[in-house]
Amino acid sequence: MKILSDKKILDSWKKNASSWIKAIQDNEIESRRLVTDQAIIETISSLPVKKALDIGCGEGWLVRRLSTLGISATGIDAIETLVSKAKDLGGGSFKTLEYTDISVSTINETYDIAICNFSLLGEESVDHIFKSILSLINVGGHFVIQTPHPITSCGDQPYVDGWREGSWIGFSDDFSDPAPWYFRTKESWIELFNTHGLIINEVKEPIHPKTGKPTSLILVGSHAT
C-alpha cells in the first residue's frame, strides 16, 4: 500500500515541472481555458488590491497577468524549476519556498491579498498556510483560494476528508507519477477559514460550460477583526 503524503506531492511536482511548464505555455488544460483562469482573475479584480502574494505560483502565469492589471505581485513556490522559469519570464518577483517554511521571517512583507490558485493539495502544508496567513495580509486584506470542487472531484469515493491517489488523465504522456492530494469537503474548507480567524465574504462555484457542473470552488476570506 502506497503511503500518501505532502512529501509525495513535492516529489511528483519536481519530476513533472518541465512537463507542467509546457502544458501551461501550450494552453493544454481545457478547464483553465474555459473556466478557472478567468474566474480567479475576476475574483481578484473585484477586490481592492495593489499588492498580491501568489502562494504556489508555478511558472508565474497569474503574477504576470496581475501585473498587466497594475497589481504588484510576488510569487512563491516550492519547486525550483518552476520558480526559475517564472523568473525568466518576469512580470513580478519570485522566490523558492516550501509551504511549511512560510513565516514572517521568510516573507518579511504584508499584502492586500494572498492567493492559492489550485495550490492547496496537501494536509500538513495546508494547515500551516492557514495558521500563517493572517501574518501575511494587511488588516482589511483578503485570502482567496480556488480548488477543485469537492462534489465533482470526489468521484465515486466517500465524501469524507482524506488522501487520494492523483491522476494525469487529460494530460500528455510526458507526465508520470501523479501527485497525491488531500481531499477536503466543502464544509472542511469553510471550517479552515473559520478556525483561523477568517470571515468568508464570498463563495463561488464556477460552472463548466460543457458539463453544466461546478469546476471549482472559490472562497474569499478576510480578517475576522
PDB file of C-alpha atoms in Angstrom:
ATOM      1  CA  MET A   1       0.000   0.000   0.000  1.00  0.00           C
ATOM      2  CA  LYS A   2       1.355   3.423  -1.005  1.00  0.00           C
ATOM      3  CA  ILE A   3       1.909   5.980   1.723  1.00  0.00           C
ATOM      4  CA  LEU A   4       0.429   9.271   0.515  1.00  0.00           C
ATOM      5  CA  SER A   5       1.904  12.436   1.991  1.00  0.00           C
ATOM      6  CA  ASP A   6       2.891  16.034   1.418  1.00  0.00           C
ATOM      7  CA  LYS A   7       6.407  14.822   0.532  1.00  0.00           C
ATOM      8  CA  LYS A   8       5.000  12.682  -2.290  1.00  0.00           C
ATOM      9  CA  ILE A   9       3.350  15.799  -3.711  1.00  0.00           C
ATOM     10  CA  LEU A  10       6.682  17.620  -3.823  1.00  0.00           C
ATOM     11  CA  ASP A  11       8.447  14.613  -5.334  1.00  0.00           C
ATOM     12  CA  SER A  12       5.883  14.415  -8.130  1.00  0.00           C
ATOM     13  CA  TRP A  13       5.978  18.110  -8.955  1.00  0.00           C
ATOM     14  CA  LYS A  14       9.771  18.142  -9.031  1.00  0.00           C
ATOM     15  CA  LYS A  15       9.617  15.303 -11.542  1.00  0.00           C
ATOM     16  CA  ASN A  16       6.883  16.855 -13.686  1.00  0.00           C
ATOM     17  CA  ALA A  17       7.779  20.551 -13.511  1.00  0.00           C
ATOM     18  CA  SER A  18       9.071  20.803 -17.075  1.00  0.00           C
ATOM     19  CA  SER A  19       6.004  18.998 -18.452  1.00  0.00           C
ATOM     20  CA  TRP A  20       3.756  21.375 -16.499  1.00  0.00           C
ATOM     21  CA  ILE A  21       5.515  24.431 -17.902  1.00  0.00           C
ATOM     22  CA  LYS A  22       4.955  23.121 -21.432  1.00  0.00           C
ATOM     23  CA  ALA A  23       1.269  22.353 -20.699  1.00  0.00           C
ATOM     24  CA  ILE A  24       0.691  25.909 -19.470  1.00  0.00           C
ATOM     25  CA  GLN A  25       2.584  27.542 -22.318  1.00  0.00           C
ATOM     26  CA  ASP A  26       0.667  25.445 -24.887  1.00  0.00           C
ATOM     27  CA  ASN A  27      -2.660  26.176 -23.152  1.00  0.00           C
ATOM     28  CA  GLU A  28      -3.451  22.456 -22.961  1.00  0.00           C
ATOM     29  CA  ILE A  29      -5.804  22.396 -19.948  1.00  0.00           C
ATOM     30  CA  GLU A  30      -9.409  22.863 -21.052  1.00  0.00           C
ATOM     31  CA  SER A  31     -10.866  23.742 -17.648  1.00  0.00           C
ATOM     32  CA  ARG A  32      -8.361  26.561 -17.334  1.00  0.00           C
ATOM     33  CA  ARG A  33      -9.130  27.907 -20.799  1.00  0.00           C
ATOM     34  CA  LEU A  34     -12.890  27.762 -20.365  1.00  0.00           C
ATOM     35  CA  VAL A  35     -13.435  28.489 -16.680  1.00  0.00           C
ATOM     36  CA  THR A  36     -10.892  28.716 -13.921  1.00  0.00           C
ATOM     37  CA  ASP A  37      -8.263  31.196 -15.145  1.00  0.00           C
ATOM     38  CA  GLN A  38     -10.861  33.863 -15.793  1.00  0.00           C
ATOM     39  CA  ALA A  39     -12.712  33.001 -12.578  1.00  0.00           C
ATOM     40  CA  ILE A  40      -9.702  33.727 -10.378  1.00  0.00           C
ATOM     41  CA  ILE A  41      -8.833  36.909 -12.309  1.00  0.00           C
ATOM     42  CA  GLU A  42     -12.384  38.237 -11.949  1.00  0.00           C
ATOM     43  CA  THR A  43     -12.402  37.427  -8.237  1.00  0.00           C
ATOM     44  CA  ILE A  44      -9.139  39.240  -7.591  1.00  0.00           C
ATOM     45  CA  SER A  45     -10.148  42.182  -9.771  1.00  0.00           C
ATOM     46  CA  SER A  46     -13.315  42.684  -7.732  1.00  0.00           C
ATOM     47  CA  LEU A  47     -11.244  43.398  -4.602  1.00  0.00           C
ATOM     48  CA  PRO A  48      -9.199  46.476  -3.627  1.00  0.00           C
ATOM     49  CA  VAL A  49      -5.738  45.086  -4.438  1.00  0.00           C
ATOM     50  CA  LYS A  50      -2.462  46.858  -5.119  1.00  0.00           C
ATOM     51  CA  LYS A  51      -0.072  44.236  -3.784  1.00  0.00           C
ATOM     52  CA  ALA A  52      -0.548  40.466  -4.064  1.00  0.00           C
ATOM     53  CA  LEU A  53       1.127  37.251  -2.918  1.00  0.00           C
ATOM     54  CA  ASP A  54       0.634  34.157  -5.095  1.00  0.00           C
ATOM     55  CA  ILE A  55       1.314  31.058  -2.984  1.00  0.00           C
ATOM     56  CA  GLY A  56       2.118  28.111  -5.222  1.00  0.00           C
ATOM     57  CA  CYS A  57       2.745  30.345  -8.229  1.00  0.00           C
ATOM     58  CA  GLY A  58       4.111  27.647 -10.537  1.00  0.00           C
ATOM     59  CA  GLU A  59       5.683  29.200 -13.634  1.00  0.00           C
ATOM     60  CA  GLY A  60       4.178  32.548 -12.678  1.00  0.00           C
ATOM     61  CA  TRP A  61       1.272  32.995 -15.105  1.00  0.00           C
ATOM     62  CA  LEU A  62      -1.003  34.618 -12.513  1.00  0.00           C
ATOM     63  CA  VAL A  63       1.668  37.024 -11.294  1.00  0.00           C
ATOM     64  CA  ARG A  64       2.252  38.099 -14.887  1.00  0.00           C
ATOM     65  CA  ARG A  65      -1.455  38.532 -15.523  1.00  0.00           C
ATOM     66  CA  LEU A  66      -1.871  40.621 -12.365  1.00  0.00           C
ATOM     67  CA  SER A  67       0.985  42.871 -13.418  1.00  0.00           C
ATOM     68  CA  THR A  68      -0.996  43.791 -16.549  1.00  0.00           C
ATOM     69  CA  LEU A  69      -3.793  44.938 -14.214  1.00  0.00           C
ATOM     70  CA  GLY A  70      -1.457  47.247 -12.329  1.00  0.00           C
ATOM     71  CA  ILE A  71      -1.061  44.908  -9.353  1.00  0.00           C
ATOM     72  CA  SER A  72       2.410  44.375  -7.904  1.00  0.00           C
ATOM     73  CA  ALA A  73       2.696  40.635  -7.292  1.00  0.00           C
ATOM     74  CA  THR A  74       5.126  38.236  -5.670  1.00  0.00           C
ATOM     75  CA  GLY A  75       5.064  34.517  -6.333  1.00  0.00           C
ATOM     76  CA  ILE A  76       6.404  31.732  -4.149  1.00  0.00           C
ATOM     77  CA  ASP A  77       6.622  28.031  -4.935  1.00  0.00           C
ATOM     78  CA  ALA A  78       8.405  25.003  -3.512  1.00  0.00           C
ATOM     79  CA  ILE A  79       9.636  23.773  -6.906  1.00  0.00           C
ATOM     80  CA  GLU A  80      12.865  25.411  -8.049  1.00  0.00           C
ATOM     81  CA  THR A  81      12.347  24.541 -11.741  1.00  0.00           C
ATOM     82  CA  LEU A  82       9.012  26.365 -11.769  1.00  0.00           C
ATOM     83  CA  VAL A  83      10.376  29.409  -9.935  1.00  0.00           C
ATOM     84  CA  SER A  84      13.377  29.573 -12.264  1.00  0.00           C
ATOM     85  CA  LYS A  85      11.052  29.660 -15.281  1.00  0.00           C
ATOM     86  CA  ALA A  86       8.899  32.320 -13.603  1.00  0.00           C
ATOM     87  CA  LYS A  87      11.971  34.481 -13.050  1.00  0.00           C
ATOM     88  CA  ASP A  88      12.980  34.056 -16.691  1.00  0.00           C
ATOM     89  CA  LEU A  89       9.525  35.166 -17.870  1.00  0.00           C
ATOM     90  CA  GLY A  90       9.389  38.081 -15.405  1.00  0.00           C
ATOM     91  CA  GLY A  91       6.370  40.198 -14.553  1.00  0.00           C
ATOM     92  CA  GLY A  92       6.945  40.161 -10.789  1.00  0.00           C
ATOM     93  CA  SER A  93       9.246  38.870  -8.094  1.00  0.00           C
ATOM     94  CA  PHE A  94       9.604  35.161  -7.315  1.00  0.00           C
ATOM     95  CA  LYS A  95      11.060  33.053  -4.543  1.00  0.00           C
ATOM     96  CA  THR A  96      11.539  29.339  -3.900  1.00  0.00           C
ATOM     97  CA  LEU A  97       9.963  28.491  -0.563  1.00  0.00           C
ATOM     98  CA  GLU A  98       8.263  25.396   0.812  1.00  0.00           C
ATOM     99  CA  TYR A  99       4.863  25.981   2.363  1.00  0.00           C
ATOM    100  CA  THR A 100       5.949  24.759   5.782  1.00  0.00           C
ATOM    101  CA  ASP A 101       8.709  27.389   5.781  1.00  0.00           C
ATOM    102  CA  ILE A 102       6.302  30.294   5.260  1.00  0.00           C
ATOM    103  CA  SER A 103       6.543  32.739   8.169  1.00  0.00           C
ATOM    104  CA  VAL A 104       7.094  36.426   8.945  1.00  0.00           C
ATOM    105  CA  SER A 105      10.841  35.745   8.879  1.00  0.00           C
ATOM    106  CA  THR A 106      10.874  34.208   5.387  1.00  0.00           C
ATOM    107  CA  ILE A 107       8.292  36.621   3.947  1.00  0.00           C
ATOM    108  CA  ASN A 108       9.004  39.977   5.535  1.00  0.00           C
ATOM    109  CA  GLU A 109       6.209  41.890   3.802  1.00  0.00           C
ATOM    110  CA  THR A 110       2.435  42.023   4.007  1.00  0.00           C
ATOM    111  CA  TYR A 111      -0.038  42.080   1.148  1.00  0.00           C
ATOM    112  CA  ASP A 112      -3.531  43.238   0.246  1.00  0.00           C
ATOM    113  CA  ILE A 113      -4.301  39.711  -0.893  1.00  0.00           C
ATOM    114  CA  ALA A 114      -2.815  36.224  -0.678  1.00  0.00           C
ATOM    115  CA  ILE A 115      -3.928  33.766  -3.356  1.00  0.00           C
ATOM    116  CA  CYS A 116      -3.773  29.985  -3.551  1.00  0.00           C
ATOM    117  CA  ASN A 117      -4.961  29.014  -7.019  1.00  0.00           C
ATOM    118  CA  PHE A 118      -5.211  25.201  -7.179  1.00  0.00           C
ATOM    119  CA  SER A 119      -2.119  25.052  -4.989  1.00  0.00           C
ATOM    120  CA  LEU A 120      -3.528  23.676  -1.718  1.00  0.00           C
ATOM    121  CA  LEU A 121      -3.019  19.954  -2.269  1.00  0.00           C
ATOM    122  CA  GLY A 122      -1.521  18.650   0.965  1.00  0.00           C
ATOM    123  CA  GLU A 123      -2.526  18.127   4.582  1.00  0.00           C
ATOM    124  CA  GLU A 124       0.113  19.493   6.972  1.00  0.00           C
ATOM    125  CA  SER A 125       1.301  22.091   4.456  1.00  0.00           C
ATOM    126  CA  VAL A 126      -2.216  23.493   4.018  1.00  0.00           C
ATOM    127  CA  ASP A 127      -2.763  23.625   7.767  1.00  0.00           C
ATOM    128  CA  HIS A 128       0.481  25.591   8.088  1.00  0.00           C
ATOM    129  CA  ILE A 129      -0.574  28.125   5.460  1.00  0.00           C
ATOM    130  CA  PHE A 130      -3.860  28.793   7.240  1.00  0.00           C
ATOM    131  CA  LYS A 131      -2.039  29.221  10.551  1.00  0.00           C
ATOM    132  CA  SER A 132       0.352  31.725   8.936  1.00  0.00           C
ATOM    133  CA  ILE A 133      -1.952  33.612   6.601  1.00  0.00           C
ATOM    134  CA  LEU A 134      -3.049  36.443   8.912  1.00  0.00           C
ATOM    135  CA  SER A 135       0.595  37.444   9.343  1.00  0.00           C
ATOM    136  CA  LEU A 136       0.903  37.853   5.569  1.00  0.00           C
ATOM    137  CA  ILE A 137      -2.132  40.002   4.744  1.00  0.00           C
ATOM    138  CA  ASN A 138      -2.894  43.558   5.774  1.00  0.00           C
ATOM    139  CA  VAL A 139      -5.828  44.359   8.022  1.00  0.00           C
ATOM    140  CA  GLY A 140      -8.735  44.597   5.613  1.00  0.00           C
ATOM    141  CA  GLY A 141      -6.890  42.316   3.207  1.00  0.00           C
ATOM    142  CA  HIS A 142      -8.122  39.051   1.729  1.00  0.00           C
ATOM    143  CA  PHE A 143      -7.183  35.397   1.365  1.00  0.00           C
ATOM    144  CA  VAL A 144      -8.530  33.771  -1.793  1.00  0.00           C
ATOM    145  CA  ILE A 145      -8.366  30.107  -2.715  1.00  0.00           C
ATOM    146  CA  GLN A 146      -9.528  28.243  -5.790  1.00  0.00           C
ATOM    147  CA  THR A 147      -9.579  24.457  -5.538  1.00  0.00           C
ATOM    148  CA  PRO A 148     -11.203  21.560  -7.412  1.00  0.00           C
ATOM    149  CA  HIS A 149     -14.872  21.481  -6.490  1.00  0.00           C
ATOM    150  CA  PRO A 150     -15.345  18.841  -3.770  1.00  0.00           C
ATOM    151  CA  ILE A 151     -18.529  17.443  -5.299  1.00  0.00           C
ATOM    152  CA  THR A 152     -17.239  16.938  -8.833  1.00  0.00           C
ATOM    153  CA  SER A 153     -13.707  15.937  -7.779  1.00  0.00           C
ATOM    154  CA  CYS A 154     -14.897  13.361  -5.236  1.00  0.00           C
ATOM    155  CA  GLY A 155     -15.835  10.858  -7.916  1.00  0.00           C
ATOM    156  CA  ASP A 156     -17.196   7.561  -6.621  1.00  0.00           C
ATOM    157  CA  GLN A 157     -15.246   7.705  -3.364  1.00  0.00           C
ATOM    158  CA  PRO A 158     -16.853   8.518   0.012  1.00  0.00           C
ATOM    159  CA  TYR A 159     -17.420  12.228   0.622  1.00  0.00           C
ATOM    160  CA  VAL A 160     -15.019  12.437   3.565  1.00  0.00           C
ATOM    161  CA  ASP A 161     -11.670  14.141   4.110  1.00  0.00           C
ATOM    162  CA  GLY A 162      -8.619  12.044   3.309  1.00  0.00           C
ATOM    163  CA  TRP A 163      -5.742  11.297   0.992  1.00  0.00           C
ATOM    164  CA  ARG A 164      -6.476  10.352  -2.605  1.00  0.00           C
ATOM    165  CA  GLU A 165      -4.343   8.971  -5.427  1.00  0.00           C
ATOM    166  CA  GLY A 166      -3.526  11.517  -8.115  1.00  0.00           C
ATOM    167  CA  SER A 167      -4.081  11.286 -11.851  1.00  0.00           C
ATOM    168  CA  TRP A 168      -2.757  12.891 -15.036  1.00  0.00           C
ATOM    169  CA  ILE A 169      -5.832  11.946 -17.064  1.00  0.00           C
ATOM    170  CA  GLY A 170      -6.300  14.573 -19.755  1.00  0.00           C
ATOM    171  CA  PHE A 171      -2.621  15.483 -19.768  1.00  0.00           C
ATOM    172  CA  SER A 172       0.105  14.425 -22.199  1.00  0.00           C
ATOM    173  CA  ASP A 173       2.173  11.263 -21.877  1.00  0.00           C
ATOM    174  CA  ASP A 174       5.075  13.441 -20.707  1.00  0.00           C
ATOM    175  CA  PHE A 175       3.636  13.344 -17.176  1.00  0.00           C
ATOM    176  CA  SER A 176       4.365  10.499 -14.771  1.00  0.00           C
ATOM    177  CA  ASP A 177       3.959   9.576 -11.087  1.00  0.00           C
ATOM    178  CA  PRO A 178       0.914  11.799 -10.391  1.00  0.00           C
ATOM    179  CA  ALA A 179       0.923  13.738  -7.153  1.00  0.00           C
ATOM    180  CA  PRO A 180      -1.481  12.520  -4.454  1.00  0.00           C
ATOM    181  CA  TRP A 181      -3.774  15.099  -2.858  1.00  0.00           C
ATOM    182  CA  TYR A 182      -5.657  15.552   0.375  1.00  0.00           C
ATOM    183  CA  PHE A 183      -9.386  15.759  -0.342  1.00  0.00           C
ATOM    184  CA  ARG A 184     -11.497  18.127   1.747  1.00  0.00           C
ATOM    185  CA  THR A 185     -15.240  18.552   1.721  1.00  0.00           C
ATOM    186  CA  LYS A 186     -16.771  21.994   1.208  1.00  0.00           C
ATOM    187  CA  GLU A 187     -17.621  22.042   4.912  1.00  0.00           C
ATOM    188  CA  SER A 188     -13.989  21.340   5.810  1.00  0.00           C
ATOM    189  CA  TRP A 189     -12.708  24.159   3.604  1.00  0.00           C
ATOM    190  CA  ILE A 190     -15.117  26.582   5.251  1.00  0.00           C
ATOM    191  CA  GLU A 191     -14.080  25.331   8.682  1.00  0.00           C
ATOM    192  CA  LEU A 192     -10.414  26.030   7.882  1.00  0.00           C
ATOM    193  CA  PHE A 193     -11.272  29.671   7.279  1.00  0.00           C
ATOM    194  CA  ASN A 194     -13.465  29.948  10.362  1.00  0.00           C
ATOM    195  CA  THR A 195     -10.997  28.353  12.775  1.00  0.00           C
ATOM    196  CA  HIS A 196      -8.093  30.547  11.644  1.00  0.00           C
ATOM    197  CA  GLY A 197      -9.684  33.961  12.160  1.00  0.00           C
ATOM    198  CA  LEU A 198     -11.009  34.479   8.657  1.00  0.00           C
ATOM    199  CA  ILE A 199     -14.520  35.575   7.732  1.00  0.00           C
ATOM    200  CA  ILE A 200     -15.764  34.156   4.432  1.00  0.00           C
ATOM    201  CA  ASN A 201     -17.069  37.054   2.343  1.00  0.00           C
ATOM    202  CA  GLU A 202     -17.850  35.184  -0.839  1.00  0.00           C
ATOM    203  CA  VAL A 203     -18.293  31.648  -2.154  1.00  0.00           C
ATOM    204  CA  LYS A 204     -18.185  30.968  -5.885  1.00  0.00           C
ATOM    205  CA  GLU A 205     -18.731  27.743  -7.797  1.00  0.00           C
ATOM    206  CA  PRO A 206     -17.728  28.380 -11.435  1.00  0.00           C
ATOM    207  CA  ILE A 207     -19.656  26.190 -13.860  1.00  0.00           C
ATOM    208  CA  HIS A 208     -18.091  24.328 -16.778  1.00  0.00           C
ATOM    209  CA  PRO A 209     -19.963  25.382 -19.940  1.00  0.00           C
ATOM    210  CA  LYS A 210     -19.883  21.891 -21.427  1.00  0.00           C
ATOM    211  CA  THR A 211     -20.840  19.767 -18.404  1.00  0.00           C
ATOM    212  CA  GLY A 212     -23.011  22.252 -16.544  1.00  0.00           C
ATOM    213  CA  LYS A 213     -21.299  21.158 -13.338  1.00  0.00           C
ATOM    214  CA  PRO A 214     -19.097  23.153 -10.935  1.00  0.00           C
ATOM    215  CA  THR A 215     -15.464  23.060 -12.000  1.00  0.00           C
ATOM    216  CA  SER A 216     -14.012  24.668  -8.903  1.00  0.00           C
ATOM    217  CA  LEU A 217     -14.726  26.186  -5.514  1.00  0.00           C
ATOM    218  CA  ILE A 218     -13.566  29.738  -4.795  1.00  0.00           C
ATOM    219  CA  LEU A 219     -13.574  31.052  -1.229  1.00  0.00           C
ATOM    220  CA  VAL A 220     -12.806  34.675  -0.373  1.00  0.00           C
ATOM    221  CA  GLY A 221     -11.897  35.369   3.245  1.00  0.00           C
ATOM    222  CA  SER A 222     -10.800  38.405   5.209  1.00  0.00           C
ATOM    223  CA  HIS A 223      -9.640  39.307   8.727  1.00  0.00           C
ATOM    224  CA  ALA A 224     -12.295  38.496  11.305  1.00  0.00           C
ATOM    225  CA  THR A 225     -11.233  41.565  13.311  1.00  0.00           C
TER     226      THR A 225
END
